[in-house]
Amino acid sequence: MAEDYTPPEIWTWDKDAPTPFRGNRPIAGATRDSVLPRGDHPFQLYSMGTPNGQKVTILFEELLAAGHAGAEYDAWMVEIMKNDQFGSGFVSVNPNSKIPALLDVSGETPVRVFESGAIMLHLAEKFGAFVPTNGAARAEALSWLFWQMSTAPVLGGGFGHFYAYAPEKIEYAINRYAMEAKRIFDVADRRLAEARYFAGDDYTIADMAIYGWLGYFHRGEAYNGGSKFLSFDEYKNIDRWARELGERPGVKRGIVVNRSGDGFAKERHSAADIDAVLGQAV
């Protein structure tokens, strides 16, 4: 039993240990050769519509809604449960083998960008949108953006893993990460009690990034009952903010990209791909 486990002096990898994520291993690099597809648009996104992936597609859709026609993008599905992220093509764009990964081909030389926060900052600065350019407002926006980056592993790899995916239900681990998840929610709720958006009066990439995860819990999609387990509806300021963001056309469009099933667009190569699954342009 996990409760009786005594760590050895030196850890060794048990390749046969039960886990829902068979591609995970203690070494980096590609496991097979692959070639990434390439579309016609200035930006090539390789992703999946998880909370981390949604941050970037929300930003792309917000940029397009704001009139930045140069933000057209192709979004290619990377199916992480099928280990697509370990193909050599994907690893060449993101050596960390995590979604999302972006190839910016808008200039003479392609530029790779990986880590969702870096991608968002790259795009916001490129188009001069959704991020303050200087002063206290910029510091506040970037602080909340990187706060979100630091909290995602706790909500996903911590709470989500032990609550929903671990082969054993370990009370200590679930309690540990449930407590930290609720502390994170409380940090957000207190901030939104004093400000309309995380950076203040203006909607920024910080809100988009944070909505990727808090919107996941707010919509009740998180970890097969995770929202109820954590009493997420207690956080009234988050609820006010999430409802407002959830009505934005860019958010509505961004959260359906790189997802499978009815109402979702597995790939996005034009606005029509999203229009088709939403039933109308929003």
Short mmCIF file of C-alpha atoms in Angstrom, two decimals:
data_model
loop_
_atom_site.label_atom_id
_atom_site.label_comp_id
_atom_site.label_asym_id
_atom_site.label_seq_id
_atom_site.Cartn_x
_atom_site.Cartn_y
_atom_site.Cartn_z
CA MET A 1 0.00 0.00 0.00
CA ALA A 2 1.16 3.55 -0.72
CA GLU A 3 0.78 4.49 2.96
CA ASP A 4 3.42 1.87 3.87
CA TYR A 5 5.91 2.91 1.22
CA THR A 6 9.47 3.56 2.37
CA PRO A 7 11.60 5.35 -0.24
CA PRO A 8 14.78 3.49 -1.19
CA GLU A 9 18.13 5.20 -0.84
CA ILE A 10 18.29 5.66 -4.63
CA TRP A 11 15.18 5.90 -6.81
CA THR A 12 14.92 3.68 -9.88
CA TRP A 13 12.31 3.81 -12.62
CA ASP A 14 9.78 0.97 -12.57
CA LYS A 15 8.66 0.82 -16.20
CA ASP A 16 5.82 -1.54 -15.28
CA ALA A 17 4.34 0.57 -12.47
CA PRO A 18 0.60 1.21 -12.98
CA THR A 19 -0.10 4.64 -14.44
CA PRO A 20 -2.65 6.09 -16.84
CA PHE A 21 0.13 8.00 -18.61
CA ARG A 22 2.26 5.34 -20.25
CA GLY A 23 4.38 7.85 -22.13
CA ASN A 24 5.82 9.39 -18.99
CA ARG A 25 9.48 8.60 -18.35
CA PRO A 26 12.40 10.13 -16.47
CA ILE A 27 14.26 11.16 -19.63
CA ALA A 28 13.55 13.77 -22.31
CA GLY A 29 13.74 13.64 -26.09
CA ALA A 30 11.80 12.01 -28.88
CA THR A 31 10.70 8.38 -28.90
CA ARG A 32 10.06 8.23 -32.64
CA ASP A 33 10.50 10.20 -35.83
CA SER A 34 7.65 12.45 -36.91
CA VAL A 35 7.01 15.45 -39.13
CA LEU A 36 4.77 18.28 -37.96
CA PRO A 37 2.09 19.46 -40.37
CA ARG A 38 2.31 23.03 -41.60
CA GLY A 39 -0.55 25.23 -42.76
CA ASP A 40 -0.71 28.53 -44.62
CA HIS A 41 -1.11 30.95 -41.72
CA PRO A 42 1.60 33.01 -39.96
CA PHE A 43 1.25 30.98 -36.78
CA GLN A 44 1.30 27.21 -36.39
CA LEU A 45 -0.03 26.01 -33.05
CA TYR A 46 0.47 22.43 -31.92
CA SER A 47 -1.75 21.83 -28.95
CA MET A 48 -4.68 20.16 -27.27
CA GLY A 49 -7.70 21.84 -25.71
CA THR A 50 -6.71 21.26 -22.11
CA PRO A 51 -6.69 24.27 -19.76
CA ASN A 52 -3.09 25.01 -20.79
CA GLY A 53 -3.92 24.77 -24.47
CA GLN A 54 -7.07 26.88 -24.19
CA LYS A 55 -5.13 29.87 -22.91
CA VAL A 56 -3.41 30.31 -26.27
CA THR A 57 -6.43 29.67 -28.50
CA ILE A 58 -8.43 32.17 -26.43
CA LEU A 59 -5.72 34.75 -27.05
CA PHE A 60 -5.63 34.05 -30.78
CA GLU A 61 -9.41 34.41 -31.00
CA GLU A 62 -9.36 37.61 -28.93
CA LEU A 63 -6.67 39.07 -31.21
CA LEU A 64 -8.72 38.24 -34.29
CA ALA A 65 -11.88 39.65 -32.69
CA ALA A 66 -9.96 42.85 -31.95
CA GLY A 67 -9.13 43.24 -35.64
CA HIS A 68 -5.58 41.85 -35.74
CA ALA A 69 -5.89 40.01 -39.05
CA GLY A 70 -2.21 39.04 -38.89
CA ALA A 71 -3.02 36.71 -35.99
CA GLU A 72 -4.50 34.05 -38.27
CA TYR A 73 -3.38 30.63 -37.14
CA ASP A 74 -3.54 26.92 -37.82
CA ALA A 75 -4.20 24.81 -34.73
CA TRP A 76 -3.10 21.20 -35.02
CA MET A 77 -4.21 18.58 -32.53
CA VAL A 78 -1.52 16.92 -30.43
CA GLU A 79 -3.12 13.95 -28.70
CA ILE A 80 -1.14 13.66 -25.52
CA MET A 81 -2.77 10.39 -24.44
CA LYS A 82 -1.44 8.91 -27.69
CA ASN A 83 2.04 10.33 -26.96
CA ASP A 84 2.09 12.63 -29.98
CA GLN A 85 4.18 15.03 -27.90
CA PHE A 86 7.12 12.62 -28.04
CA GLY A 87 7.45 12.68 -31.81
CA SER A 88 10.66 14.27 -33.09
CA GLY A 89 8.77 17.01 -34.93
CA PHE A 90 7.02 18.18 -31.79
CA VAL A 91 10.17 17.89 -29.67
CA SER A 92 11.96 20.14 -32.15
CA VAL A 93 9.47 22.90 -31.26
CA ASN A 94 9.16 22.07 -27.58
CA PRO A 95 12.04 20.06 -26.07
CA ASN A 96 9.95 19.71 -22.91
CA SER A 97 7.31 17.61 -24.76
CA LYS A 98 4.35 19.52 -23.33
CA ILE A 99 1.53 21.30 -25.11
CA PRO A 100 1.11 23.98 -26.32
CA ALA A 101 3.95 24.74 -28.72
CA LEU A 102 4.00 27.52 -31.30
CA LEU A 103 5.92 28.02 -34.51
CA ASP A 104 5.87 31.68 -35.54
CA VAL A 105 6.48 31.72 -39.30
CA SER A 106 5.42 35.33 -39.80
CA GLY A 107 9.01 36.44 -40.51
CA GLU A 108 11.87 35.25 -42.65
CA THR A 109 13.10 32.80 -40.02
CA PRO A 110 10.68 30.55 -38.08
CA VAL A 111 10.69 31.16 -34.33
CA ARG A 112 9.71 28.46 -31.88
CA VAL A 113 7.99 29.43 -28.65
CA PHE A 114 7.07 26.99 -25.91
CA GLU A 115 5.41 27.24 -22.50
CA SER A 116 1.95 28.79 -22.60
CA GLY A 117 2.92 31.94 -20.71
CA ALA A 118 5.83 32.60 -23.07
CA ILE A 119 3.57 32.06 -26.09
CA MET A 120 0.99 34.49 -24.73
CA LEU A 121 3.54 37.17 -23.96
CA HIS A 122 5.17 36.69 -27.38
CA LEU A 123 1.85 37.20 -29.17
CA ALA A 124 0.62 40.05 -26.97
CA GLU A 125 3.84 42.00 -27.50
CA LYS A 126 3.95 41.21 -31.21
CA PHE A 127 0.49 42.70 -31.72
CA GLY A 128 0.64 45.30 -28.98
CA ALA A 129 -2.53 44.02 -27.40
CA PHE A 130 -3.80 42.70 -24.07
CA VAL A 131 -0.64 43.51 -22.12
CA PRO A 132 0.29 46.91 -20.66
CA THR A 133 3.51 48.33 -22.06
CA ASN A 134 4.99 49.84 -18.92
CA GLY A 135 4.55 50.86 -15.32
CA ALA A 136 2.61 49.31 -12.51
CA ALA A 137 -0.09 47.91 -14.78
CA ARG A 138 2.46 45.86 -16.72
CA ALA A 139 4.04 44.58 -13.53
CA GLU A 140 0.63 43.58 -12.19
CA ALA A 141 -0.36 41.79 -15.41
CA LEU A 142 2.91 39.86 -15.62
CA SER A 143 2.81 39.00 -11.93
CA TRP A 144 -0.62 37.40 -12.31
CA LEU A 145 0.40 35.68 -15.55
CA PHE A 146 3.36 34.03 -13.86
CA TRP A 147 1.27 33.32 -10.76
CA GLN A 148 -0.98 31.29 -13.01
CA MET A 149 1.98 29.44 -14.49
CA SER A 150 3.11 28.50 -11.00
CA THR A 151 -0.33 27.28 -9.90
CA ALA A 152 -1.17 25.07 -12.90
CA PRO A 153 1.02 22.13 -11.76
CA VAL A 154 -0.72 22.19 -8.38
CA LEU A 155 -4.22 22.13 -9.87
CA GLY A 156 -3.41 19.61 -12.60
CA GLY A 157 -0.46 17.42 -11.75
CA GLY A 158 -1.22 17.73 -8.05
CA PHE A 159 -4.94 17.82 -7.28
CA GLY A 160 -6.14 16.51 -10.63
CA HIS A 161 -3.72 13.62 -10.70
CA PHE A 162 -4.29 12.32 -7.20
CA TYR A 163 -8.04 12.99 -7.19
CA ALA A 164 -8.87 11.56 -10.61
CA TYR A 165 -6.00 9.62 -12.18
CA ALA A 166 -3.73 8.00 -9.60
CA PRO A 167 -4.17 4.20 -9.48
CA GLU A 168 -4.69 4.43 -5.71
CA LYS A 169 -6.75 6.99 -3.78
CA ILE A 170 -4.24 8.32 -1.27
CA GLU A 171 -5.99 10.38 1.39
CA TYR A 172 -2.93 12.39 2.36
CA ALA A 173 -2.13 13.35 -1.24
CA ILE A 174 -5.72 14.31 -2.06
CA ASN A 175 -6.05 16.35 1.12
CA ARG A 176 -2.69 18.03 0.55
CA TYR A 177 -3.53 19.18 -2.96
CA ALA A 178 -7.19 19.94 -2.23
CA MET A 179 -6.02 22.33 0.49
CA GLU A 180 -3.54 24.01 -1.85
CA ALA A 181 -6.09 24.19 -4.69
CA LYS A 182 -8.56 25.94 -2.41
CA ARG A 183 -5.86 28.32 -1.23
CA ILE A 184 -5.18 29.19 -4.89
CA PHE A 185 -8.88 29.78 -5.47
CA ASP A 186 -8.98 32.03 -2.42
CA VAL A 187 -6.03 34.09 -3.68
CA ALA A 188 -7.94 34.66 -6.93
CA ASP A 189 -11.23 35.36 -5.20
CA ARG A 190 -9.67 37.97 -2.92
CA ARG A 191 -8.01 39.70 -5.86
CA LEU A 192 -11.29 39.80 -7.78
CA ALA A 193 -13.02 41.31 -4.76
CA GLU A 194 -10.91 44.43 -5.27
CA ALA A 195 -10.51 44.55 -9.05
CA ARG A 196 -12.63 43.81 -12.12
CA TYR A 197 -9.79 41.91 -13.75
CA PHE A 198 -6.59 40.46 -12.38
CA ALA A 199 -4.39 43.32 -13.60
CA GLY A 200 -6.94 45.97 -12.62
CA ASP A 201 -9.43 47.71 -14.90
CA ASP A 202 -8.22 46.19 -18.16
CA TYR A 203 -8.66 42.69 -19.56
CA THR A 204 -5.22 41.18 -20.25
CA ILE A 205 -3.43 37.96 -21.05
CA ALA A 206 -3.37 37.32 -17.30
CA ASP A 207 -7.15 36.87 -17.32
CA MET A 208 -7.01 34.61 -20.37
CA ALA A 209 -4.33 32.43 -18.81
CA ILE A 210 -6.09 32.16 -15.47
CA TYR A 211 -9.45 31.46 -17.15
CA GLY A 212 -7.89 28.43 -18.79
CA TRP A 213 -7.84 26.76 -15.36
CA LEU A 214 -10.48 28.59 -13.32
CA GLY A 215 -12.91 28.41 -16.22
CA TYR A 216 -12.34 24.65 -16.31
CA PHE A 217 -13.53 24.41 -12.71
CA HIS A 218 -16.24 27.05 -13.16
CA ARG A 219 -17.85 25.13 -16.03
CA GLY A 220 -17.82 21.95 -13.92
CA GLU A 221 -15.53 20.13 -16.34
CA ALA A 222 -12.68 19.49 -13.92
CA TYR A 223 -11.78 15.94 -13.01
CA ASN A 224 -15.15 14.21 -12.85
CA GLY A 225 -16.61 16.05 -9.89
CA GLY A 226 -13.56 18.02 -8.84
CA SER A 227 -15.46 21.31 -8.78
CA LYS A 228 -18.07 19.94 -6.39
CA PHE A 229 -15.44 18.24 -4.25
CA LEU A 230 -13.65 21.56 -3.81
CA SER A 231 -16.88 23.57 -3.32
CA PHE A 232 -15.83 25.83 -6.17
CA ASP A 233 -19.19 27.61 -6.14
CA GLU A 234 -18.19 29.25 -2.83
CA TYR A 235 -15.93 31.68 -4.68
CA LYS A 236 -18.42 34.39 -5.64
CA ASN A 237 -15.92 36.88 -7.05
CA ILE A 238 -14.44 34.23 -9.31
CA ASP A 239 -17.98 33.40 -10.39
CA ARG A 240 -18.67 37.04 -11.36
CA TRP A 241 -15.42 37.26 -13.32
CA ALA A 242 -15.77 33.85 -14.99
CA ARG A 243 -19.32 34.58 -16.09
CA GLU A 244 -18.18 37.81 -17.72
CA LEU A 245 -15.28 36.15 -19.51
CA GLY A 246 -17.42 33.21 -20.52
CA GLU A 247 -19.66 35.54 -22.52
CA ARG A 248 -16.81 36.97 -24.58
CA PRO A 249 -16.88 35.72 -28.20
CA GLY A 250 -13.12 35.17 -28.17
CA VAL A 251 -13.37 32.97 -25.09
CA LYS A 252 -16.33 31.02 -26.45
CA ARG A 253 -14.40 30.34 -29.62
CA GLY A 254 -11.06 29.63 -28.00
CA ILE A 255 -12.26 26.92 -25.63
CA VAL A 256 -13.60 24.66 -28.40
CA VAL A 257 -10.34 24.36 -30.37
CA ASN A 258 -8.22 21.19 -30.42
CA ARG A 259 -10.85 19.12 -28.68
CA SER A 260 -12.66 16.01 -29.90
CA GLY A 261 -16.39 15.33 -29.88
CA ASP A 262 -19.60 17.14 -30.63
CA GLY A 263 -19.37 20.90 -30.28
CA PHE A 264 -15.59 20.99 -30.62
CA ALA A 265 -13.12 21.67 -33.44
CA LYS A 266 -10.33 19.11 -33.52
CA GLU A 267 -8.33 21.42 -35.76
CA ARG A 268 -8.68 25.07 -36.66
CA HIS A 269 -7.54 26.43 -40.02
CA SER A 270 -10.10 29.20 -40.51
CA ALA A 271 -12.90 30.91 -38.63
CA ALA A 272 -15.32 28.60 -40.43
CA ASP A 273 -14.01 25.60 -38.49
CA ILE A 274 -15.19 27.14 -35.24
CA ASP A 275 -18.37 28.62 -36.73
CA ALA A 276 -19.37 25.14 -37.86
CA VAL A 277 -19.24 23.60 -34.39
CA LEU A 278 -20.81 26.58 -32.61
CA GLY A 279 -23.64 26.66 -35.11
CA GLN A 280 -23.03 30.32 -35.87
CA ALA A 281 -20.36 32.99 -35.66
CA VAL A 282 -20.28 34.35 -32.11
#
